[in-house]
Tab-separated table of C-alpha atoms and ligand atoms in Angstrom:
chain	number	residue	atom	x	y	z
A	71	MET	CA	-66.964	60.214	-36.837
A	72	GLU	CA	-67.701	56.990	-34.774
A	73	PHE	CA	-68.959	53.431	-35.323
A	74	SER	CA	-70.909	51.544	-32.821
A	75	VAL	CA	-72.204	47.571	-32.587
A	76	THR	CA	-75.342	46.997	-30.458
A	77	LEU	CA	-76.941	43.797	-29.092
A	78	PRO	CA	-80.088	42.948	-30.416
A	79	GLY	CA	-83.166	43.688	-28.435
A	80	TRP	CA	-83.923	40.366	-27.454
A	81	ALA	CA	-80.254	39.966	-26.135
A	82	GLN	CA	-80.931	42.952	-23.801
A	83	ASP	CA	-84.150	41.126	-22.314
A	84	GLU	CA	-82.473	37.838	-21.779
A	85	ILE	CA	-79.493	39.280	-20.040
A	86	GLN	CA	-81.951	40.696	-17.463
A	87	LYS	CA	-83.368	37.175	-16.897
A	88	LEU	CA	-80.109	35.467	-16.103
A	89	PRO	CA	-79.511	34.176	-12.673
A	90	HIS	CA	-76.180	34.071	-10.631
A	91	LEU	CA	-74.167	31.793	-12.887
A	92	GLU	CA	-72.167	29.476	-10.345
A	93	THR	CA	-70.396	26.888	-12.565
A	94	ILE	CA	-68.404	27.010	-15.500
A	95	GLU	CA	-71.079	24.850	-17.004
A	96	ASP	CA	-73.830	27.245	-15.990
A	97	ARG	CA	-71.878	30.151	-17.733
A	98	MET	CA	-71.250	28.011	-20.868
A	99	ARG	CA	-74.870	27.015	-21.050
A	100	ALA	CA	-76.035	30.468	-21.107
A	101	VAL	CA	-73.450	31.200	-23.579
A	102	ILE	CA	-74.551	28.670	-25.970
A	103	ARG	CA	-78.262	29.596	-25.321
A	104	PHE	CA	-77.673	32.942	-26.723
A	105	SER	CA	-75.632	31.640	-29.744
A	106	GLN	CA	-78.772	29.507	-30.508
A	107	LEU	CA	-81.039	32.664	-30.008
A	108	ASN	CA	-79.103	34.724	-32.021
A	109	ILE	CA	-79.752	32.290	-35.061
A	110	GLU	CA	-83.439	31.620	-34.202
A	111	HIS	CA	-83.798	35.646	-34.191
A	112	ASP	CA	-81.841	36.063	-37.302
A	113	THR	CA	-79.667	38.674	-35.659
A	114	GLY	CA	-76.086	37.084	-36.633
A	115	GLY	CA	-73.821	34.151	-36.808
A	116	PRO	CA	-73.919	31.198	-34.245
A	117	PHE	CA	-71.692	32.574	-31.798
A	118	ALA	CA	-72.007	34.050	-28.444
A	119	ALA	CA	-69.437	35.186	-25.710
A	120	GLY	CA	-69.511	36.271	-21.916
A	121	VAL	CA	-67.584	38.339	-19.583
A	122	PHE	CA	-67.742	37.072	-15.980
A	123	GLU	CA	-66.249	37.630	-12.636
A	124	GLU	CA	-64.118	34.402	-12.283
A	125	GLU	CA	-64.659	34.078	-8.945
A	126	SER	CA	-68.296	35.232	-8.263
A	127	GLY	CA	-69.711	34.355	-11.339
A	128	LYS	CA	-71.125	37.910	-11.726
A	129	LEU	CA	-72.127	38.587	-15.462
A	130	ILE	CA	-70.339	41.715	-16.777
A	131	SER	CA	-71.358	41.490	-20.485
A	132	MET	CA	-72.904	39.109	-23.022
A	133	GLY	CA	-71.914	39.329	-26.740
A	134	VAL	CA	-73.384	37.798	-29.801
A	135	ASN	CA	-72.016	37.879	-33.330
A	136	ARG	CA	-73.303	40.835	-35.232
A	137	VAL	CA	-71.217	40.511	-38.518
A	138	VAL	CA	-73.879	40.755	-41.189
A	139	PRO	CA	-76.604	42.869	-39.370
A	140	MET	CA	-73.913	45.527	-38.496
A	141	SER	CA	-72.050	45.389	-41.718
A	142	CYS	CA	-68.849	45.038	-39.569
A	143	SER	CA	-66.513	42.148	-40.030
A	144	SER	CA	-64.993	42.612	-36.672
A	145	ALA	CA	-68.269	42.348	-34.659
A	146	HIS	CA	-67.617	38.744	-33.581
A	147	ALA	CA	-69.110	37.767	-30.155
A	148	GLU	CA	-65.763	37.922	-28.449
A	149	VAL	CA	-64.907	41.621	-29.409
A	150	VAL	CA	-68.647	42.516	-28.557
A	151	ALA	CA	-68.336	40.835	-25.152
A	152	LEU	CA	-64.989	42.273	-24.168
A	153	SER	CA	-65.820	45.794	-25.520
A	154	LEU	CA	-68.983	46.020	-23.794
A	155	ALA	CA	-67.367	44.879	-20.516
A	156	GLN	CA	-64.537	47.531	-20.932
A	157	LYS	CA	-67.173	50.147	-21.492
A	158	SER	CA	-69.254	48.973	-18.475
A	159	LEU	CA	-66.156	49.003	-16.236
A	160	LYS	CA	-64.625	51.891	-17.933
A	161	SER	CA	-61.221	50.385	-18.418
A	162	PHE	CA	-59.622	49.166	-21.260
A	163	ASP	CA	-57.724	46.476	-19.262
A	164	LEU	CA	-59.956	43.794	-17.645
A	165	GLY	CA	-56.846	42.752	-15.795
A	166	SER	CA	-56.378	45.961	-13.740
A	167	VAL	CA	-54.951	45.093	-10.497
A	168	ASP	CA	-58.167	47.223	-8.757
A	169	MET	CA	-60.422	44.844	-10.106
A	170	PRO	CA	-61.572	41.250	-9.567
A	171	GLU	CA	-60.209	38.559	-12.052
A	172	HIS	CA	-62.370	38.487	-15.348
A	173	GLN	CA	-62.988	35.376	-17.501
A	174	LEU	CA	-64.138	35.046	-20.938
A	175	VAL	CA	-66.462	32.149	-21.845
A	176	VAL	CA	-67.007	31.637	-25.579
A	177	ASN	CA	-68.911	28.487	-27.514
A	178	TRP	CA	-65.570	27.755	-29.542
A	179	ARG	CA	-62.139	28.581	-29.937
A	180	PRO	CA	-61.486	32.369	-30.632
A	181	CYS	CA	-60.508	32.873	-34.381
A	182	ALA	CA	-57.378	34.694	-35.572
A	183	MET	CA	-58.677	38.130	-34.850
A	184	CYS	CA	-60.543	37.214	-31.339
A	185	TYR	CA	-57.556	35.565	-30.323
A	186	GLY	CA	-55.293	38.644	-30.383
A	187	ALA	CA	-58.503	40.692	-28.864
A	188	THR	CA	-58.530	38.318	-25.929
A	189	VAL	CA	-54.907	38.564	-25.156
A	190	TRP	CA	-55.170	42.559	-25.480
A	191	SER	CA	-58.336	42.478	-23.189
A	192	GLY	CA	-56.368	41.906	-20.128
A	193	ILE	CA	-58.652	38.733	-19.354
A	194	ARG	CA	-57.239	36.353	-17.231
A	195	ALA	CA	-59.065	33.180	-18.083
A	196	LEU	CA	-60.569	31.795	-21.321
A	197	VAL	CA	-63.218	29.037	-21.291
A	198	ILE	CA	-64.256	27.444	-24.659
A	199	ALA	CA	-66.696	24.555	-25.699
A	200	GLY	CA	-64.138	23.205	-28.357
A	201	SER	CA	-61.160	23.800	-30.338
A	202	ASP	CA	-60.680	20.937	-32.990
A	203	GLY	CA	-61.721	21.315	-36.617
A	204	GLN	CA	-65.478	20.561	-35.825
A	205	LEU	CA	-66.690	23.920	-36.106
A	206	GLU	CA	-65.194	24.441	-39.569
A	207	GLU	CA	-66.239	21.106	-40.611
A	208	ILE	CA	-69.944	21.741	-39.853
A	209	THR	CA	-70.162	25.158	-40.993
A	210	GLY	CA	-67.624	26.106	-43.374
A	211	PHE	CA	-66.594	29.244	-41.260
A	212	ASP	CA	-62.691	29.974	-41.731
A	213	GLU	CA	-61.169	30.580	-38.432
A	214	GLY	CA	-57.756	31.838	-39.657
A	215	PRO	CA	-54.082	31.068	-39.135
A	216	ILE	CA	-53.615	30.358	-35.414
A	217	HIS	CA	-50.451	30.172	-33.749
A	218	PRO	CA	-49.611	26.491	-33.319
A	219	LYS	CA	-48.728	27.003	-29.507
A	220	TRP	CA	-51.792	29.173	-29.051
A	221	LYS	CA	-52.758	27.650	-25.691
A	222	GLU	CA	-49.282	27.723	-24.585
A	223	GLU	CA	-49.072	31.363	-25.668
A	224	LEU	CA	-51.992	32.261	-23.623
A	225	ILE	CA	-50.655	30.563	-20.560
A	226	ALA	CA	-47.256	32.401	-20.885
A	227	ARG	CA	-49.228	35.208	-20.744
A	228	GLY	CA	-51.042	34.613	-17.373
A	229	ILE	CA	-54.470	33.783	-19.273
A	230	SER	CA	-55.798	30.152	-18.114
A	231	ILE	CA	-57.533	28.082	-20.643
A	232	GLN	CA	-60.281	25.450	-19.996
A	233	ASP	CA	-61.445	23.534	-23.183
A	234	ASP	CA	-64.220	20.961	-24.088
A	235	VAL	CA	-67.084	22.531	-21.805
A	236	LEU	CA	-70.499	21.204	-23.188
A	237	LYS	CA	-68.825	20.687	-26.567
A	238	ASP	CA	-71.644	18.319	-27.600
A	239	GLU	CA	-73.950	21.140	-27.050
A	240	ALA	CA	-72.212	23.770	-28.775
A	241	CYS	CA	-71.895	21.705	-31.612
A	242	GLU	CA	-75.625	20.931	-31.881
A	243	VAL	CA	-76.332	24.799	-32.419
A	244	PHE	CA	-73.771	24.749	-35.177
A	245	ARG	CA	-75.616	22.085	-36.897
A	246	LEU	CA	-78.787	24.177	-36.286
A	247	PHE	CA	-77.169	27.021	-38.062
A	248	ARG	CA	-75.972	24.946	-40.982
A	249	ASP	CA	-79.305	23.594	-41.554
A	250	SER	CA	-80.813	26.922	-41.746
A	251	GLY	CA	-78.958	27.828	-44.926
A	252	LYS	CA	-77.865	31.149	-43.288
A	253	LEU	CA	-74.824	33.125	-44.808
A	254	VAL	CA	-71.381	31.774	-43.669
A	255	TYR	CA	-69.809	35.080	-44.035
A	256	ASN	CA	-66.150	34.487	-44.771
A	257	GLY	CA	-64.311	37.567	-46.511
A	258	ARG	CA	-64.147	37.169	-49.986
A	259	GLN	CA	-66.397	34.101	-49.643
A	260	GLY	CA	-63.138	32.332	-48.734
B	545	ZN	ZN1	-63.679	35.925	-34.027
């Protein structure tokens, strides 16, 4: 018995084309592009996430939302990216002392589930496009109950946080998703 979540075929091809991603903006731009391609190919929701070596910018894994096609409510982009990175590095802890520091780049603030997944992954840095109410206003996705001091709690656990990176570009993709009329897959349609 097992379950698995796979990336769509187009994502595997796109990852091969990615150059070395030097700056935070380069990394976020690639993540936002993946979120848009995921809508255009109809392979999941408007979310993508990448795990990078923080210092070098080397891409370890890219994840996209696969909830609807995989019939799996936990197949959020962050969980997919973190899990693929852990598989690839053969370690449940992306913060092991014997490896370079890893950074998770996401096109919005993690939801309640992905916040926990981020903390347990061992990641050292989180970079997000935004964290205010815009995503929920534009799309209707429920991000769940988040601790009011979620940023401080990350920092207390040694995870740095950088917010508002290419926010307008990220929101543009959320508007595309809204206008596409695709399913907003909240549990119990909440
Ligand atoms: Zn999530």
